[in-house]
Structure formats: structure tokens, C-alpha cells
Amino acid sequence: MWCLKSSMLRFAKQIAHKEVARSISSAAAVQNAPLHGIRILDLTRIVAGPYCTMILGDLGAEVLKIEKPGRGDEARIWGPPFVGDTKESCYFITFNRNKKSVCVNIQSEEGRNILYELAKVSDILVENYVPGKLDSLQLGYEHFYEIAPHLIYCSITGFGSKGPYSKRPGYDVIAASIGGLLHITGPENGEPCKTGVALIDLSTGLYAHGAILAALLKRAKTGKGQKIDCDLLSTELSTLINIGSNYLNAGKEATRWGTAHESIVPYQAFPTQDGYYTIGTGSDKQFVEFCRLINHKELADDPKFLTNEVRVKNRLELIEIIGRALSAKANSEWADVFASSSFPNGPVNDLRATFNDPHVKSVDIVKTLNHSTAGEIRVVGPAVTYSEGGNEIRTPPPVLGQHTEEVLSGVLGYDTKKIRELREMKIIS
């Protein structure tokens, strides 16, 4: 019996030591993060704004997600699918890790006062309401500037703060429609297609996160905050890159090319025995190598295909020949053939193949978290790594209102009585 008690005691001490070590390690990781000590008021919902603040949260910022009592971010109910048998939507958990959920009724004077107090002790506010909405609630940039001139206030909208469309709500697919992306996406001579994910939302979130970091650097020099405007349509126009330049500088209207490239041949996905395989030969030298590997060396010597310029002119004939060649083998066979080649190539994977790809597994980008109601969930972690660390997932997405009391008491110093009164008045939940 004594031996059993002794073993159990040693085991308990080992567990305790591991928990302490884990806690110390976690605290050290937070302090090592680039944005440790930065606090963000997150008044965003859906995709672009939450993606921006999640990136900043991964970098160590404390993100206070301000949500509507009883409802919260609309993405919480964007399902199915949900996680298991819960009502936690897969959509919401994608964009909201490393955040604290604080439920405040911003329609009320008391709720606005809470935001004013939080702004005084915060560094950044990010919102994605239709322009004018927060101004009508006395929560616009000018209102915060009066009480917190150090605050960096970032607005993410569909069409910006001026112009005839400024008051319109904006979703990714609308910006992609008006901004020309749908016109250039889809099969040749086919219908316009939207991208499989909301790339304009994500790109706008990335723009916003970069702009906020730049504003933080400037504030370090001047001590002053500022207003930042990011919008989906401007993002979309900026990402037209060479296609936009072709029109602006050469008057060339764009068309849809499917997976092909307007100016490089071959550069597209080809059907194989069991799917599609994508080839990109960006130089004449790579084209010669490609022809050799598919056992069509004669193509590289044909005057019609000697240079990229003539390959573009004779695209249809060349693509037909390559298509017949690649259809003779399966994706895995072509992957072996092209394994050591100098030109970019790869199979068109479904998600099962994507997340089971040996390279994807080796970079360990998929992380497992323990969610308070959904149990074990998996998310794609930060796409950027730092040699000194600090860009990582620390907490799972919060349930609605999970941190309301913690923030009001810990950040603003509210006592139990005041918090209870606010709850009874339905200012918080």
C-alpha cells in the first residue's frame, strides 16, 4: 500500500510539474509574440474583419471580440456543417481563434460607455459596418478620437467611405462581380465563376492587417493614432495585377481562360487517367525538359513551339498534343515522372488528398485544439513562421460571451455588483 501511495504521489508531482512547465512555456510564448501588449477592440463579423484580427491575434495581440448579446457574429450560425453534434459552425471557428468574446449591447448608452472605456486602454479598433452605421451610434472615428487619440481605427467596408456605392453593403462575390474577377474566372467561352473561397475578403483582411502594423509603427514615432479605410472593391481592383494593366495600358479586354494562362504555354491543368495534373513551364528551357519527360522531344524542335511567343500563337495544337500524352497515365505516375523536374507541377487535389499530402503533413500547419463545447477541433494554423517564434495559436475560438466578465473585471476593474446590474439591464450577456 505504501508503495502504491508513493508511486501515486510521485505521479501527481510529475503531472503538477508538467502543468507548471506548460504554463510557464505558454506565458513565455505569449511574451515572445511580436504584438504582445497590444489590445484590439474587434467589432467585425463574417470573414474579412475577423480574418484580419485573427492574424493579429496569432501575432500575440489581445483581441476583444465585441458581439451582440444573444446572437453574436452572424458566422456563428452559418451552417451546416457544424462541429459534431454541436451548434458551433465550422465557418466561425475558421476565423476566430485567439480571441475573447465580450457581449455588449452597443445600441445602448451604457454599452457605448463600455466601449469608450475599453478604447482608452486599447491600441486598435477594427470594424466592418456599413459606412455611417457606427457614426449614428456615436461610435465612429471622430467620437473615439476625442477620448482616445492614440487609437488606430480601421474600417473595412464593401466600397469605401466615399463614392456612389459607399453606403451599399458589400460581400466578396459582389466586389468580385463589379471589380472584374468573375469576368476573368471560369472556363473559356463558359459562364463566369466565383473562386472556391472568398479571396477578396481574405485579401482585404491581409491588407488591413498590414496597414494596422504600419500605423502602429507610425504611432511609435508620433504618439498619434489614425483612421484606416480598407474596402473589398479597391482590394479586388489592386489584385487584377497584369490583367488590369493590360487593359489600362494596352486597351486589351480580358477573357476567361479556365486554368490556362493568357501569356504562357503550357501553363494549365490537363486531364489524366484519374483526375487533372497542372503543368507550368515558365521558360523555353523548362519546355524542352517537359517535352523530354513526356516522351515528345520532337515538340521542342518544332518551329511552331520553339519559343513561348510562338507557343502562345499555336496554343490549341500544342495543348491537344500534350493533353493526349498526359491522359495516358494517372496523377501518381506523373508525379513520379516530374519529381525532380525544374518546372512547377502538381496534381489537382481534393481536400482529402490535400490534407494527406506528405508535404502538408511535414510542415505541421494543421493544429488540434480543445474547444469548450465542441471538443477536439482542427484548424489551419498561421501561414507565416518567425525564427524567434511568437506567431501561434494559443486559445480556441470562444463561445458567445465567454469572456465578458473576465474583461470587464480584469481590464476595466468593474466589481461584481456593477457587472450584475449590467446583466440585469441586458447591456451585457
XYZ file of C-alpha atoms in Angstrom:
429
model
C 0.000 0.000 0.000
C 2.842 2.398 0.913
C 4.498 1.719 -2.473
C 1.233 2.437 -4.267
C 0.726 5.719 -2.384
C 4.344 6.681 -3.020
C 4.009 5.972 -6.740
C 0.773 7.936 -6.921
C 2.375 10.856 -5.103
C 5.348 10.839 -7.473
C 2.967 10.674 -10.443
C 0.914 13.596 -9.084
C 4.085 15.651 -8.634
C 5.171 14.838 -12.186
C 1.797 15.977 -13.525
C 1.971 19.150 -11.448
C 5.491 19.881 -12.674
C 4.407 19.321 -16.278
C 1.419 21.660 -15.833
C 3.642 24.344 -14.312
C 6.197 23.890 -17.102
C 3.434 24.070 -19.713
C 2.052 27.231 -18.086
C 5.499 28.840 -17.980
C 6.136 27.822 -21.579
C 2.785 29.267 -22.666
C 3.420 32.530 -20.828
C 6.880 32.793 -22.358
C 5.433 32.188 -25.823
C 2.900 34.985 -25.325
C 5.553 37.436 -24.131
C 7.751 36.468 -27.061
C 4.992 37.289 -29.560
C 5.560 40.365 -31.779
C 2.306 42.052 -30.703
C 2.381 41.115 -27.026
C 0.887 44.002 -25.043
C -1.282 45.277 -27.922
C -5.048 45.245 -27.307
C -7.643 45.230 -30.108
C -11.346 46.061 -29.991
C -12.801 43.786 -32.666
C -16.201 44.960 -33.907
C -16.088 42.792 -37.023
C -18.199 39.889 -38.264
C -18.276 37.336 -41.085
C -14.881 36.995 -42.912
C -12.661 39.960 -43.875
C -12.576 41.676 -40.480
C -12.350 38.520 -38.338
C -9.572 37.196 -40.607
C -7.616 40.422 -40.073
C -7.971 40.360 -36.293
C -7.209 36.633 -36.137
C -3.871 37.233 -37.852
C -3.110 39.972 -35.331
C -4.196 37.641 -32.532
C -1.860 34.928 -33.809
C 0.912 37.518 -33.513
C 0.149 37.970 -29.824
C -2.360 40.825 -29.670
C -5.182 40.560 -27.144
C -8.333 40.576 -29.273
C -11.612 41.512 -27.582
C -14.365 40.372 -29.942
C -17.349 42.614 -29.212
C -20.532 40.691 -30.039
C -24.256 41.307 -29.910
C -25.818 39.676 -26.818
C -27.783 36.540 -27.627
C -26.704 36.410 -31.257
C -23.079 37.354 -31.820
C -21.219 37.151 -35.100
C -23.558 36.038 -37.902
C -20.999 33.400 -38.908
C -21.802 31.517 -35.684
C -24.991 30.217 -37.360
C -23.580 29.794 -40.873
C -24.095 26.073 -41.140
C -24.338 23.219 -41.664
C -21.765 21.892 -41.371
C -21.342 22.217 -37.616
C -18.728 20.553 -35.430
C -20.080 17.142 -34.486
C -23.455 17.362 -32.742
C -22.890 20.926 -31.522
C -24.078 24.250 -32.934
C -20.507 25.509 -33.355
C -20.268 26.291 -37.073
C -17.173 25.235 -38.995
C -17.318 28.688 -40.629
C -16.988 30.576 -37.341
C -14.142 28.526 -35.908
C -12.106 29.221 -39.055
C -11.597 32.919 -38.273
C -11.896 33.378 -34.512
C -9.136 31.647 -32.575
C -7.005 33.636 -30.122
C -9.933 35.942 -29.282
C -12.057 36.769 -26.247
C -15.817 37.065 -26.753
C -17.382 40.037 -24.944
C -21.133 40.552 -25.364
C -22.131 44.232 -25.203
C -25.288 45.936 -26.444
C -23.769 48.824 -28.395
C -27.238 50.207 -29.143
C -27.435 51.394 -25.521
C -25.692 54.345 -23.903
C -24.279 52.100 -21.190
C -22.907 49.724 -23.811
C -21.257 52.564 -25.716
C -19.684 53.775 -22.485
C -18.117 50.351 -22.029
C -16.547 50.650 -25.486
C -15.297 54.161 -24.707
C -13.623 52.898 -21.558
C -12.109 49.949 -23.396
C -10.850 52.259 -26.155
C -8.874 54.289 -23.625
C -6.883 51.183 -22.704
C -6.731 49.662 -26.197
C -4.495 50.269 -29.212
C -6.632 49.333 -32.206
C -10.297 49.196 -33.168
C -11.360 47.229 -36.244
C -14.931 47.386 -37.604
C -16.745 46.354 -40.762
C -20.138 48.034 -40.531
C -21.758 49.811 -43.486
C -20.322 53.363 -43.554
C -22.343 55.695 -41.332
C -23.812 52.988 -39.094
C -21.340 53.396 -36.243
C -21.383 57.186 -36.637
C -25.126 57.079 -35.989
C -24.386 55.176 -32.769
C -21.693 57.681 -31.750
C -19.060 55.014 -32.313
C -17.376 56.491 -35.387
C -13.742 57.503 -35.642
C -14.366 61.118 -34.583
C -16.154 60.001 -31.425
C -13.277 57.766 -30.378
C -10.650 60.326 -31.386
C -11.972 62.723 -28.769
C -11.417 60.264 -25.927
C -8.588 58.091 -27.299
C -6.449 59.994 -29.841
C -3.866 57.215 -29.710
C -6.369 54.700 -31.125
C -5.817 53.216 -34.599
C -9.312 52.885 -36.091
C -9.583 50.556 -39.099
C -12.778 50.405 -41.141
C -13.343 47.517 -43.556
C -16.216 48.116 -45.960
C -17.521 46.946 -49.302
C -16.857 50.094 -51.310
C -15.026 52.608 -49.121
C -16.132 55.796 -47.371
C -16.892 57.874 -50.488
C -18.392 57.424 -53.943
C -21.906 56.459 -55.084
C -21.626 52.900 -53.745
C -20.234 53.821 -50.309
C -23.452 53.137 -48.403
C -24.002 49.752 -50.017
C -23.362 46.524 -48.116
C -20.592 44.542 -49.753
C -19.886 40.827 -49.917
C -16.943 39.123 -51.563
C -18.860 37.904 -54.612
C -20.323 41.387 -55.252
C -16.889 43.010 -55.209
C -15.629 40.205 -57.464
C -18.522 40.863 -59.843
C -18.190 44.639 -60.060
C -14.392 44.514 -59.938
C -13.985 42.152 -62.905
C -12.753 38.994 -61.185
C -15.799 36.946 -62.182
C -15.347 38.115 -65.754
C -11.874 36.548 -65.929
C -12.625 33.413 -63.887
C -14.143 30.273 -65.376
C -13.812 28.090 -68.472
C -13.057 29.660 -71.822
C -16.329 30.634 -73.512
C -18.171 29.470 -70.398
C -20.089 31.165 -67.618
C -18.307 33.408 -65.094
C -17.303 31.589 -61.912
C -16.563 32.763 -58.416
C -13.483 31.390 -56.703
C -13.978 28.460 -54.333
C -13.230 30.607 -51.272
C -13.764 34.307 -50.533
C -10.394 35.501 -51.815
C -11.379 39.193 -51.881
C -12.462 39.040 -48.235
C -9.214 37.321 -47.287
C -7.058 39.697 -49.317
C -8.799 42.683 -47.732
C -8.150 41.216 -44.294
C -4.481 40.865 -45.208
C -4.349 44.457 -46.492
C -5.968 45.651 -43.272
C -3.581 43.733 -41.039
C -0.572 45.167 -42.876
C -1.995 48.681 -42.731
C -2.575 48.356 -38.989
C 1.008 47.236 -38.406
C 2.271 50.222 -40.430
C 0.059 52.547 -38.377
C 1.476 51.068 -35.176
C 4.993 51.868 -36.407
C 3.982 55.437 -37.207
C 2.298 55.845 -33.823
C 5.538 54.778 -32.166
C 7.100 57.883 -33.759
C 4.247 60.379 -33.358
C 2.185 59.071 -30.465
C -0.970 59.571 -32.551
C -3.460 57.105 -33.926
C -5.255 57.450 -37.244
C -8.123 56.172 -39.355
C -7.539 53.440 -41.917
C -10.019 52.648 -44.688
C -9.922 49.282 -46.476
C -12.614 48.081 -48.852
C -13.339 44.985 -50.891
C -13.668 46.681 -54.267
C -10.330 48.513 -54.002
C -8.702 45.264 -52.947
C -10.200 43.493 -55.946
C -9.010 46.180 -58.374
C -5.482 46.052 -56.936
C -5.336 42.281 -57.378
C -6.169 42.385 -61.089
C -2.382 42.968 -61.496
C -1.234 42.272 -65.072
C -4.775 41.733 -66.368
C -5.732 45.206 -65.196
C -2.534 46.645 -66.601
C -3.234 45.015 -69.978
C -6.459 46.976 -70.224
C -5.194 50.263 -68.763
C -2.025 50.397 -70.849
C -2.776 48.369 -73.972
C -6.548 48.616 -74.210
C -6.800 44.807 -74.135
C -10.053 43.425 -72.747
C -9.731 40.308 -70.591
C -11.315 36.918 -71.249
C -11.739 33.688 -69.302
C -9.029 31.060 -69.675
C -10.033 28.321 -67.244
C -6.817 27.038 -65.665
C -4.722 28.260 -68.602
C -2.525 31.365 -68.714
C -3.043 34.024 -71.340
C 0.679 34.685 -71.866
C 2.425 31.384 -71.035
C 2.001 27.994 -72.764
C 1.826 25.296 -71.481
C 0.556 26.595 -68.144
C -2.659 24.838 -67.112
C -4.291 21.679 -65.775
C -4.511 18.653 -68.075
C -6.808 15.625 -67.702
C -5.137 12.371 -66.685
C -6.383 8.815 -66.190
C -7.771 9.646 -62.720
C -8.014 13.425 -62.456
C -6.144 16.546 -63.506
C -2.484 17.471 -63.358
C -1.173 21.046 -63.558
C 1.937 21.994 -65.508
C 3.672 25.364 -65.632
C 6.632 25.894 -67.942
C 7.800 29.453 -67.474
C 10.806 29.287 -69.786
C 11.858 27.690 -73.068
C 14.406 25.590 -71.207
C 11.691 24.189 -68.946
C 9.554 23.413 -72.004
C 12.377 21.354 -73.526
C 12.688 19.399 -70.294
C 8.929 18.860 -70.122
C 8.815 17.515 -73.688
C 11.597 15.062 -72.903
C 9.812 13.759 -69.779
C 6.532 13.109 -71.615
C 8.448 11.367 -74.441
C 7.714 14.057 -77.007
C 11.159 15.567 -77.567
C 10.172 16.444 -81.124
C 7.858 19.166 -79.854
C 10.795 21.179 -78.519
C 12.361 21.211 -82.026
C 9.183 22.125 -83.868
C 9.372 25.725 -85.223
C 5.759 26.233 -84.089
C 6.740 25.631 -80.451
C 10.375 26.797 -80.192
C 9.619 29.875 -78.076
C 6.863 30.867 -75.719
C 5.724 33.549 -78.149
C 5.012 31.035 -80.908
C 3.618 28.507 -78.437
C 1.006 31.105 -77.403
C 0.107 31.618 -81.094
C -0.157 27.872 -81.662
C -1.730 27.120 -78.284
C -4.612 24.922 -79.459
C -2.471 22.491 -81.436
C 0.122 22.133 -78.690
C -2.412 21.733 -75.868
C -4.189 18.959 -77.777
C -0.925 17.013 -78.175
C 0.047 17.456 -74.513
C -3.469 16.560 -73.401
C -3.332 13.224 -75.216
C 0.081 12.470 -73.702
C -0.927 13.236 -70.102
C -4.196 11.309 -70.348
C -2.193 8.092 -70.710
C -1.116 7.970 -67.047
C -2.526 8.573 -63.573
C -1.638 11.539 -61.361
C 0.644 9.481 -59.134
C 2.588 8.247 -62.166
C 3.098 11.765 -63.479
C 4.137 12.921 -60.011
C 6.912 10.310 -60.113
C 7.932 11.307 -63.641
C 8.138 15.003 -62.768
C 9.518 14.555 -59.246
C 12.953 16.038 -60.000
C 11.967 18.423 -62.770
C 12.825 22.121 -62.767
C 9.354 23.274 -63.816
C 6.433 23.694 -61.360
C 3.877 20.881 -61.407
C 1.357 19.140 -59.216
C -1.941 17.242 -59.138
C -5.313 18.920 -58.703
C -6.117 17.538 -55.242
C -9.419 17.206 -53.466
C -9.308 18.143 -49.770
C -8.652 14.585 -48.623
C -5.563 14.449 -50.817
C -4.575 17.999 -49.833
C -4.529 17.414 -46.087
C -2.928 13.992 -46.500
C -0.202 15.282 -48.805
C 3.195 14.335 -47.303
C 4.491 17.887 -47.594
C 1.399 19.402 -45.952
C 1.788 16.929 -43.091
C 5.509 17.629 -42.747
C 5.058 21.396 -42.271
C 2.601 20.709 -39.424
C 0.249 23.554 -40.363
C -2.897 21.780 -39.150
C -3.328 22.248 -35.408
C -5.625 20.469 -32.950
C -7.418 22.494 -30.259
C -9.720 21.623 -27.393
C -12.906 23.669 -27.682
C -15.021 24.225 -24.560
C -18.227 22.876 -26.148
C -17.226 21.217 -29.439
C -14.370 19.168 -28.002
C -11.452 18.475 -30.305
C -11.320 20.703 -33.387
C -8.701 21.152 -36.080
C -7.718 24.413 -37.728
C -5.154 25.559 -40.272
C -2.518 27.479 -38.344
C -0.562 30.602 -39.292
C 0.953 30.544 -42.769
C 3.996 32.563 -41.628
C 6.721 31.449 -39.237
C 9.248 33.564 -37.327
C 12.726 32.464 -36.348
C 12.143 33.990 -32.905
C 8.672 32.475 -32.552
C 5.542 34.188 -31.318
C 3.139 33.538 -34.204
C 0.986 30.745 -32.900
C -2.403 29.528 -31.735
C -2.921 29.911 -28.002
C -6.678 29.619 -27.478
C -9.587 28.060 -29.412
C -12.461 30.166 -30.795
C -14.602 31.425 -27.893
C -18.225 30.580 -27.203
C -20.571 33.562 -27.217
C -19.885 35.894 -24.299
C -17.290 33.567 -22.775
C -15.009 36.388 -21.596
C -17.457 39.208 -20.829
C -16.984 39.165 -17.049
C -13.255 38.462 -17.314
C -12.683 41.545 -19.469
C -14.983 43.899 -17.567
C -13.446 42.961 -14.226
C -9.855 42.388 -15.319
C -9.463 45.220 -17.844
C -11.920 47.849 -16.590
C -11.984 46.942 -12.899
C -15.774 46.518 -12.665
C -16.898 44.873 -9.428
C -19.393 42.027 -9.138
C -22.274 44.369 -8.315
C -21.783 46.522 -11.405
C -21.454 43.500 -13.666
C -24.657 42.036 -12.212
C -26.512 45.315 -12.763
C -25.323 45.486 -16.396
C -26.530 41.946 -16.954
C -29.926 42.666 -15.395
C -30.246 45.709 -17.693
C -29.377 43.411 -20.657
C -26.377 45.596 -21.528
C -24.092 42.553 -21.378
C -24.555 38.797 -21.510
